[in-house]
Coordinates of N, CA, C and O in Angstrom, one line a residue:
M1 N 164.4 157.4 -33.9 CA 165.0 156.7 -32.9 C 165.2 157.7 -31.7 O 165.5 158.9 -32.0
T2 N 165.1 157.2 -30.4 CA 165.2 158.1 -29.3 C 166.5 157.9 -28.6 O 167.2 156.9 -28.7
D3 N 166.9 158.9 -27.8 CA 168.2 158.9 -27.0 C 167.9 158.0 -25.8 O 166.9 158.0 -25.2
R4 N 168.9 157.2 -25.5 CA 168.7 156.2 -24.4 C 168.6 156.8 -23.0 O 167.8 156.4 -22.2
T5 N 169.3 157.9 -22.7 CA 169.3 158.4 -21.4 C 168.2 159.5 -21.2 O 167.7 159.6 -20.1
S6 N 168.0 160.3 -22.1 CA 167.1 161.4 -21.9 C 165.7 161.2 -22.4 O 164.7 161.9 -22.0
G7 N 165.5 160.3 -23.3 CA 164.2 160.0 -23.9 C 163.8 161.1 -24.9 O 162.7 161.1 -25.4
E8 N 164.7 162.0 -25.3 CA 164.4 163.0 -26.4 C 164.9 162.4 -27.7 O 165.8 161.6 -27.8
P9 N 164.3 162.9 -28.8 CA 164.7 162.5 -30.1 C 166.1 163.0 -30.3 O 166.5 164.1 -29.8
P10 N 167.0 162.2 -31.0 CA 168.3 162.7 -31.2 C 168.4 164.0 -32.1 O 167.5 164.2 -32.9
V11 N 169.3 164.8 -31.7 CA 169.4 166.1 -32.4 C 170.3 165.8 -33.6 O 171.4 165.3 -33.4
T12 N 169.8 166.2 -34.7 CA 170.6 165.9 -35.9 C 171.6 167.0 -36.2 O 172.7 166.7 -36.8
G13 N 171.3 168.2 -35.9 CA 172.2 169.3 -36.2 C 171.9 170.5 -35.4 O 170.7 170.7 -35.0
A14 N 172.9 171.3 -35.1 CA 172.6 172.5 -34.3 C 172.2 173.6 -35.2 O 172.7 173.7 -36.4
K15 N 171.3 174.5 -34.8 CA 170.9 175.6 -35.6 C 171.6 176.9 -35.3 O 171.3 177.9 -35.9
G16 N 172.5 176.8 -34.3 CA 173.3 178.0 -34.0 C 174.4 177.6 -33.1 O 174.5 176.5 -32.5
P17 N 175.4 178.6 -32.8 CA 176.5 178.3 -31.9 C 176.0 178.0 -30.5 O 176.5 177.2 -29.8
D18 N 175.0 178.7 -30.0 CA 174.5 178.5 -28.7 C 173.9 177.2 -28.5 O 174.1 176.5 -27.5
Q19 N 173.1 176.8 -29.5 CA 172.5 175.5 -29.4 C 173.6 174.4 -29.5 O 173.5 173.4 -28.8
L20 N 174.6 174.6 -30.3 CA 175.7 173.7 -30.4 C 176.4 173.5 -29.1 O 176.8 172.4 -28.6
R21 N 176.7 174.6 -28.4 CA 177.4 174.6 -27.1 C 176.5 173.8 -26.1 O 177.0 173.0 -25.3
R22 N 175.2 174.1 -26.0 CA 174.4 173.3 -25.1 C 174.4 171.9 -25.4 O 174.4 171.0 -24.5
Q23 N 174.4 171.5 -26.7 CA 174.4 170.1 -27.1 C 175.7 169.5 -26.6 O 175.7 168.3 -26.2
I24 N 176.8 170.2 -26.8 CA 178.1 169.7 -26.4 C 178.1 169.5 -24.9 O 178.6 168.5 -24.4
E25 N 177.7 170.4 -24.1 CA 177.6 170.3 -22.6 C 176.8 169.2 -22.2 O 177.2 168.4 -21.3
R26 N 175.7 169.0 -22.8 CA 174.8 167.9 -22.5 C 175.5 166.5 -22.8 O 175.4 165.6 -22.0
T27 N 176.1 166.5 -23.9 CA 176.8 165.3 -24.3 C 178.0 165.0 -23.4 O 178.2 163.8 -23.0
R28 N 178.7 166.0 -23.0 CA 179.8 165.9 -22.0 C 179.3 165.3 -20.7 O 179.9 164.5 -20.1
S29 N 178.2 165.9 -20.2 CA 177.6 165.5 -19.0 C 177.2 164.0 -19.0 O 177.5 163.2 -18.1
E30 N 176.5 163.7 -20.1 CA 176.1 162.3 -20.3 C 177.3 161.3 -20.3 O 177.3 160.3 -19.8
L31 N 178.3 161.8 -21.1 CA 179.5 161.0 -21.2 C 180.2 160.8 -19.9 O 180.7 159.7 -19.5
G32 N 180.3 161.9 -19.1 CA 180.9 161.8 -17.8 C 180.1 160.8 -16.8 O 180.8 160.1 -16.1
D33 N 178.8 160.9 -16.9 CA 178.0 160.0 -16.1 C 178.3 158.5 -16.5 O 178.4 157.6 -15.7
T34 N 178.3 158.3 -17.8 CA 178.6 157.0 -18.3 C 179.9 156.5 -17.9 O 180.1 155.3 -17.5
V35 N 180.9 157.3 -18.0 CA 182.3 157.0 -17.6 C 182.4 156.6 -16.1 O 183.0 155.7 -15.7
E36 N 181.7 157.4 -15.3 CA 181.6 157.1 -13.9 C 181.0 155.8 -13.6 O 181.5 155.0 -12.7
E37 N 179.9 155.5 -14.3 CA 179.3 154.2 -14.1 C 180.2 153.0 -14.5 O 180.3 152.0 -13.8
L38 N 180.8 153.2 -15.6 CA 181.8 152.2 -16.1 C 183.0 152.0 -15.1 O 183.4 150.9 -14.8
A39 N 183.5 153.1 -14.6 CA 184.6 153.1 -13.7 C 184.2 152.4 -12.4 O 185.0 151.6 -11.8
G40 N 183.0 152.7 -12.0 CA 182.5 152.0 -10.7 C 182.3 150.5 -10.9 O 182.7 149.7 -10.0
K41 N 181.9 150.1 -12.1 CA 181.8 148.7 -12.4 C 183.1 148.0 -12.6 O 183.3 146.9 -12.2
M42 N 184.1 148.8 -13.1 CA 185.4 148.2 -13.3 C 186.3 148.3 -12.0 O 187.3 147.6 -11.9
D43 N 185.9 149.0 -11.0 CA 186.7 149.1 -9.7 C 186.3 147.9 -8.8 O 185.5 148.0 -7.9
V44 N 187.0 146.8 -9.2 CA 186.7 145.5 -8.4 C 187.1 145.7 -7.0 O 186.5 145.2 -6.1
K45 N 188.3 146.3 -6.7 CA 188.8 146.4 -5.4 C 187.8 147.3 -4.5 O 187.5 146.9 -3.4
G46 N 187.4 148.4 -5.1 CA 186.5 149.2 -4.4 C 185.2 148.5 -4.1 O 184.6 148.6 -3.0
R47 N 184.6 147.8 -5.0 CA 183.4 147.0 -4.8 C 183.6 146.0 -3.8 O 182.8 145.7 -2.9
A48 N 184.8 145.3 -3.8 CA 185.1 144.3 -2.8 C 185.2 144.9 -1.4 O 184.7 144.3 -0.5
R49 N 185.9 146.0 -1.4 CA 186.0 146.7 0.0 C 184.6 147.1 0.5 O 184.3 146.9 1.7
A50 N 183.7 147.6 -0.4 CA 182.4 148.0 0.1 C 181.6 146.7 0.5 O 180.9 146.7 1.5
R51 N 181.8 145.6 -0.3 CA 181.1 144.4 0.1 C 181.6 143.9 1.4 O 180.8 143.4 2.3
A52 N 182.9 143.9 1.6 CA 183.6 143.5 2.9 C 183.1 144.3 4.0 O 182.8 143.8 5.1
A53 N 183.0 145.6 3.8 CA 182.5 146.5 4.9 C 181.0 146.1 5.3 O 180.7 146.1 6.4
D54 N 180.2 145.9 4.2 CA 178.8 145.5 4.5 C 178.8 144.1 5.3 O 178.0 144.0 6.2
L55 N 179.6 143.2 4.9 CA 179.7 141.9 5.6 C 180.2 142.1 7.0 O 179.7 141.4 7.9
R56 N 181.2 142.9 7.2 CA 181.6 143.2 8.6 C 180.5 143.8 9.4 O 180.4 143.4 10.6
D57 N 179.8 144.7 8.9 CA 178.7 145.3 9.6 C 177.6 144.2 10.0 O 177.2 144.2 11.1
K58 N 177.3 143.4 9.0 CA 176.3 142.3 9.3 C 176.9 141.3 10.3 O 176.1 140.9 11.2
A59 N 178.2 141.0 10.2 CA 178.7 140.0 11.2 C 178.8 140.7 12.6 O 178.5 140.0 13.6
G60 N 179.1 141.9 12.7 CA 179.1 142.6 14.0 C 177.7 142.6 14.6 O 177.5 142.3 15.8
A61 N 176.7 142.9 13.7 CA 175.3 142.9 14.2 C 174.9 141.5 14.7 O 174.2 141.3 15.7
M62 N 175.3 140.5 13.9 CA 174.9 139.1 14.3 C 175.7 138.7 15.6 O 175.1 138.0 16.4
T63 N 176.9 139.1 15.7 CA 177.7 138.8 16.9 C 177.0 139.4 18.2 O 176.8 138.7 19.2
V64 N 176.5 140.6 18.0 CA 175.8 141.3 19.2 C 174.5 140.5 19.5 O 174.2 140.2 20.6
Q65 N 173.8 140.1 18.4 CA 172.6 139.4 18.6 C 172.8 138.0 19.2 O 172.1 137.6 20.1
L66 N 173.9 137.3 18.8 CA 174.2 136.0 19.3 C 174.6 136.1 20.8 O 174.2 135.3 21.6
R67 N 175.4 137.1 21.1 CA 175.8 137.3 22.5 C 174.6 137.6 23.4 O 174.5 137.1 24.5
S68 N 173.7 138.4 22.9 CA 172.5 138.7 23.6 C 171.7 137.4 23.9 O 171.2 137.2 25.0
S69 N 171.5 136.6 22.8 CA 170.8 135.4 22.9 C 171.4 134.4 23.9 O 170.8 133.8 24.7
A70 N 172.8 134.3 23.8 CA 173.5 133.4 24.7 C 173.4 133.9 26.1 O 173.2 133.0 27.0
A71 N 173.5 135.2 26.3 CA 173.4 135.7 27.7 C 172.0 135.4 28.3 O 171.8 134.9 29.4
Q72 N 171.0 135.6 27.4 CA 169.6 135.3 27.9 C 169.4 133.8 28.2 O 168.8 133.4 29.2
A73 N 170.0 133.0 27.3 CA 169.9 131.5 27.5 C 170.6 131.1 28.8 O 170.2 130.3 29.6
G74 N 171.8 131.8 29.0 CA 172.5 131.5 30.2 C 171.8 131.8 31.5 O 171.7 131.1 32.5
H75 N 171.1 133.0 31.4 CA 170.3 133.4 32.6 C 169.1 132.4 32.8 O 168.8 132.1 33.9
T76 N 168.5 132.0 31.7 CA 167.4 131.1 31.8 C 167.9 129.7 32.4 O 167.2 129.2 33.4
V77 N 169.0 129.2 32.0 CA 169.5 128.0 32.5 C 169.9 128.1 34.0 O 169.6 127.3 34.8
H78 N 170.5 129.3 34.3 CA 170.9 129.5 35.7 C 169.7 129.6 36.6 O 169.7 129.0 37.7
D79 N 168.6 130.2 36.1 CA 167.4 130.3 36.9 C 166.8 128.9 37.1 O 166.4 128.6 38.2
R80 N 166.7 128.1 36.1 CA 166.1 126.8 36.2 C 167.0 125.9 37.1 O 166.5 125.1 37.9
A81 N 168.3 126.0 37.0 CA 169.2 125.2 37.8 C 169.0 125.6 39.3 O 169.0 124.8 40.2
M82 N 168.9 126.9 39.6 CA 168.6 127.4 40.9 C 167.3 126.8 41.5 O 167.2 126.4 42.6
Q83 N 166.3 126.8 40.6 CA 165.0 126.3 41.1 C 165.1 124.8 41.4 O 164.6 124.3 42.4
A84 N 165.8 124.1 40.5 CA 165.9 122.6 40.7 C 166.8 122.4 41.9 O 166.5 121.5 42.7
G85 N 167.8 123.2 42.1 CA 168.6 123.0 43.3 C 167.8 123.2 44.6 O 168.0 122.5 45.6
H86 N 167.0 124.3 44.6 CA 166.2 124.5 45.8 C 165.2 123.4 46.0 O 165.0 123.0 47.2
K87 N 164.7 122.9 44.9 CA 163.7 121.8 45.0 C 164.4 120.5 45.6 O 163.8 119.9 46.5
V88 N 165.6 120.2 45.1 CA 166.3 119.1 45.6 C 166.7 119.3 47.1 O 166.6 118.4 47.9
Q89 N 167.1 120.5 47.4 CA 167.5 120.8 48.8 C 166.3 120.6 49.7 O 166.4 120.1 50.8
D90 N 165.2 121.1 49.3 CA 164.0 121.0 50.2 C 163.6 119.5 50.3 O 163.2 119.1 51.4
T91 N 163.6 118.8 49.2 CA 163.3 117.3 49.3 C 164.3 116.6 50.2 O 163.9 115.8 51.0
A92 N 165.6 116.9 50.1 CA 166.6 116.3 51.0 C 166.4 116.6 52.4 O 166.5 115.8 53.3
A93 N 166.0 117.9 52.7 CA 165.8 118.3 54.1 C 164.6 117.5 54.7 O 164.6 117.0 55.8
K94 N 163.5 117.5 53.9 CA 162.3 116.8 54.3 C 162.6 115.3 54.5 O 162.2 114.7 55.6
T95 N 163.3 114.7 53.6 CA 163.7 113.2 53.8 C 164.6 113.0 55.0 O 164.4 112.1 55.7
G96 N 165.5 113.9 55.2 CA 166.4 113.9 56.3 C 165.6 113.9 57.6 O 165.9 113.1 58.6
H97 N 164.6 114.8 57.7 CA 163.8 114.9 58.9 C 163.0 113.6 59.1 O 162.8 113.1 60.3
Q98 N 162.5 113.1 58.0 CA 161.7 111.8 58.2 C 162.6 110.7 58.7 O 162.2 109.9 59.5
V99 N 163.8 110.6 58.1 CA 164.7 109.5 58.5 C 165.1 109.7 60.0 O 165.2 108.8 60.8
Q100 N 165.3 111.0 60.4 CA 165.7 111.3 61.8 C 164.6 110.9 62.7 O 164.8 110.3 63.8
D101 N 163.3 111.2 62.3 CA 162.2 110.9 63.2 C 162.0 109.3 63.3 O 161.8 108.8 64.4
R102 N 162.2 108.6 62.2 CA 162.0 107.2 62.2 C 163.1 106.5 63.0 O 162.9 105.6 63.8
T103 N 164.3 107.0 62.9 CA 165.5 106.5 63.6 C 165.3 106.7 65.1 O 165.6 105.9 66.0
Q104 N 164.8 107.9 65.5 CA 164.5 108.2 66.9 C 163.5 107.3 67.4 O 163.6 106.8 68.6
R105 N 162.4 107.1 66.7 CA 161.4 106.2 67.2 C 161.9 104.8 67.3 O 161.6 104.1 68.3
A106 N 162.7 104.3 66.3 CA 163.3 103.0 66.4 C 164.2 102.9 67.6 O 164.3 101.8 68.3
G107 N 165.0 103.9 67.9 CA 165.9 103.9 69.0 C 165.1 103.8 70.3 O 165.5 103.1 71.3
H108 N 164.0 104.5 70.4 CA 163.1 104.5 71.6 C 162.6 103.1 71.8 O 162.5 102.5 72.9
V109 N 162.1 102.5 70.7 CA 161.5 101.1 70.8 C 162.6 100.1 71.2 O 162.4 99.3 72.1
T110 N 163.8 100.2 70.6 CA 164.9 99.3 71.0 C 165.3 99.5 72.4 O 165.5 98.5 73.2
Q111 N 165.4 100.8 72.9 CA 165.7 101.0 74.3 C 164.7 100.5 75.2 O 165.0 99.9 76.3
D112 N 163.4 100.6 74.9 CA 162.4 100.1 75.7 C 162.5 98.5 75.8 O 162.4 97.9 76.9
R113 N 162.7 97.9 74.7 CA 162.8 96.4 74.7 C 164.0 96.0 75.4 O 164.0 94.9 76.1
A114 N 165.1 96.7 75.3 CA 166.3 96.3 76.0 C 166.1 96.5 77.5 O 166.6 95.6 78.3
S115 N 165.4 97.5 77.9 CA 165.1 97.7 79.4 C 164.2 96.6 79.9 O 164.4 96.0 81.0
Q116 N 163.2 96.2 79.1 CA 162.4 95.1 79.5 C 163.1 93.8 79.6 O 163.0 93.0 80.5
T117 N 164.0 93.5 78.6 CA 164.8 92.3 78.6 C 165.8 92.3 79.8 O 165.9 91.3 80.5
S118 N 166.4 93.5 80.1 CA 167.3 93.6 81.2 C 166.5 93.3 82.5 O 167.0 92.6 83.4
A119 N 165.4 93.9 82.7 CA 164.6 93.7 83.9 C 164.2 92.2 84.0 O 164.3 91.6 85.1
A120 N 163.8 91.6 82.9 CA 163.4 90.2 82.9 C 164.6 89.3 83.3 O 164.5 88.4 84.1
L121 N 165.8 89.7 82.8 CA 167.0 88.9 83.1 C 167.4 89.1 84.6 O 167.8 88.1 85.3
E122 N 167.3 90.3 85.1 CA 167.6 90.5 86.5 C 166.6 89.7 87.4 O 167.1 89.1 88.4
R123 N 165.3 89.7 87.1 CA 164.4 88.9 87.9 C 164.7 87.4 87.9 O 164.7 86.7 88.9
K124 N 165.0 87.0 86.7 CA 165.4 85.6 86.5 C 166.7 85.2 87.3 O 166.8 84.2 87.9
A125 N 167.7 86.2 87.2 CA 168.9 85.9 87.9 C 168.8 85.9 89.4 O 169.4 85.1 90.1
Q126 N 167.9 86.7 89.9 CA 167.7 86.7 91.4 C 167.1 85.4 91.9 O 167.3 85.1 93.0
H127 N 166.3 84.8 91.1 CA 165.6 83.6 91.5 C 166.4 82.3 91.1 O 166.3 81.3 91.9
S128 N 167.2 82.3 90.1 CA 167.8 81.1 89.6 C 169.3 81.0 89.9 O 169.9 79.9 89.9
V129 N 170.0 82.1 90.2 CA 171.4 82.1 90.4 C 171.7 81.9 91.9 O 171.0 82.5 92.8
P130 N 172.7 81.0 92.3 CA 172.9 80.8 93.7 C 173.4 82.1 94.4 O 174.0 83.0 93.7
A131 N 173.2 82.2 95.7 CA 173.5 83.4 96.4 C 174.9 83.9 96.3 O 175.2 85.1 96.2
P132 N 176.0 83.0 96.4 CA 177.3 83.5 96.4 C 177.7 84.2 95.0 O 178.4 85.1 95.0
A133 N 177.1 83.7 93.9 CA 177.4 84.2 92.6 C 176.5 85.3 92.2 O 176.7 86.0 91.1
R134 N 175.4 85.6 92.9 CA 174.4 86.5 92.5 C 175.0 87.9 92.3 O 174.6 88.6 91.3
P135 N 175.8 88.5 93.2 CA 176.3 89.9 93.0 C 177.1 90.0 91.7 O 177.0 91.0 91.0
L136 N 177.9 89.0 91.4 CA 178.7 89.0 90.2 C 177.8 88.9 88.9 O 178.0 89.7 88.0
V137 N 176.8 88.1 88.9 CA 175.9 88.0 87.8 C 175.1 89.3 87.6 O 174.9 89.8 86.5
M138 N 174.7 89.9 88.7 CA 173.9 91.1 88.7 C 174.8 92.3 88.1 O 174.3 93.1 87.3
A139 N 176.0 92.3 88.5 CA 177.0 93.3 88.0 C 177.2 93.1 86.5 O 177.3 94.1 85.7
A140 N 177.3 91.8 86.1 CA 177.5 91.5 84.7 C 176.3 91.9 83.8 O 176.4 92.4 82.7
L141 N 175.1 91.8 84.4 CA 173.9 92.2 83.7 C 173.8 93.7 83.6 O 173.3 94.2 82.6
R142 N 174.2 94.4 84.6 CA 174.1 95.9 84.6 C 175.2 96.5 83.7 O 175.0 97.6 83.1
H143 N 176.4 95.9 83.6 CA 177.5 96.4 82.8 C 178.0 95.2 81.9 O 179.0 94.6 82.2
P144 N 177.4 95.0 80.8 CA 177.7 93.8 80.0 C 179.0 93.9 79.2 O 179.7 92.9 78.9
R145 N 179.4 95.1 78.9 CA 180.6 95.3 78.0 C 181.9 94.7 78.7 O 182.6 93.9 78.0
P146 N 182.2 95.1 79.9 CA 183.5 94.5 80.5 C 183.4 93.0 80.6 O 184.4 92.3 80.4
V147 N 182.2 92.5 80.9 CA 182.0 91.0 81.0 C 182.3 90.4 79.6 O 182.9 89.3 79.5
L148 N 181.8 91.0 78.6 CA 182.0 90.4 77.2 C 183.5 90.5 76.9 O 184.0 89.5 76.3
I149 N 184.2 91.5 77.2 CA 185.6 91.6 76.9 C 186.4 90.6 77.7 O 187.2 89.9 77.1
V150 N 186.1 90.4 79.0 CA 186.8 89.4 79.8 C 186.5 88.0 79.3 O 187.3 87.1 79.1
G151 N 185.2 87.8 78.9 CA 184.8 86.5 78.3 C 185.5 86.2 77.0 O 185.9 85.1 76.8
A152 N 185.7 87.2 76.2 CA 186.4 87.0 74.9 C 187.8 86.6 75.2 O 188.4 85.8 74.5
A153 N 188.5 87.3 76.2 CA 189.9 87.0 76.5 C 190.0 85.6 77.0 O 190.9 84.9 76.7
V154 N 189.1 85.2 77.9 CA 189.2 83.8 78.5 C 189.0 82.8 77.3 O 189.7 81.8 77.3
A155 N 188.0 83.1 76.4 CA 187.8 82.2 75.3 C 189.1 82.1 74.4 O 189.4 81.0 74.0
A156 N 189.7 83.2 74.2 CA 191.0 83.2 73.4 C 192.0 82.3 74.1 O 192.7 81.6 73.4
V157 N 192.2 82.5 75.4 CA 193.2 81.7 76.1 C 192.9 80.2 76.1 O 193.7 79.4 75.8
V158 N 191.6 79.9 76.2 CA 191.2 78.5 76.1 C 191.5 77.9 74.7 O 192.0 76.8 74.6
V159 N 191.2 78.6 73.7 CA 191.4 78.1 72.3 C 192.9 78.0 72.1 O 193.3 76.9 71.5
V160 N 193.7 78.9 72.5 CA 195.1 78.8 72.3 C 195.7 77.7 73.0 O 196.6 76.9 72.5
S161 N 195.3 77.5 74.3 CA 195.9 76.4 75.1 C 195.4 75.1 74.6 O 196.1 74.1 74.7
W162 N 194.2 75.0 74.1 CA 193.7 73.7 73.5 C 194.4 73.4 72.2 O 194.7 72.3 71.9
R163 N 194.6 74.5 71.4 CA 195.2 74.3 70.0 C 196.7 74.0 70.1 O 197.2 73.2 69.3
Y164 N 197.4 74.7 71.0 CA 198.9 74.4 71.2 C 199.2 74.0 72.6 O 199.6 74.7 73.5
P165 N 199.0 72.7 72.9 CA 199.2 72.2 74.3 C 200.7 72.2 74.6 O 201.6 72.1 73.6
K166 N 201.1 72.3 75.8 CA 202.5 72.2 76.2 C 203.0 70.8 76.1 O 202.3 69.8 76.3
K167 N 204.3 70.7 75.7 CA 204.9 69.4 75.5 C 205.7 68.9 76.7 O 206.3 69.5 77.5

């Protein structure tokens, strides 16, 4: 039968005091190693502390890695949002210019038609309105807002007097 730790055949007896001392020292050393192994296995607190320290180290490393990934994702999202914002801003500016151009063209067309209508009304008024009322009608054509206001006031007076006659 062989020894478990050293692989040597067991020594059955010592042949002298020196050999006996060496055998005792070797046995003490092996016994000390075995006791240390058993003590390490039995030290549950120490093993738990070592395991906790390992887990803390892993958690710290994962925290650093996650923070780095989150920061990188944040930068990516920020960059994409900036690009989208610039794109929207450019599109809005382009659309705004188009609307402004179309509005300006529509304003010019409307102004031209109003001028043509005004000129036609003036020509018609000069030929069809009697001479004493002609200056008043021409002024009303040139400045329609005051005439509209006075006309609305007169209409209001007529409606009120018709609706509530004096007794």
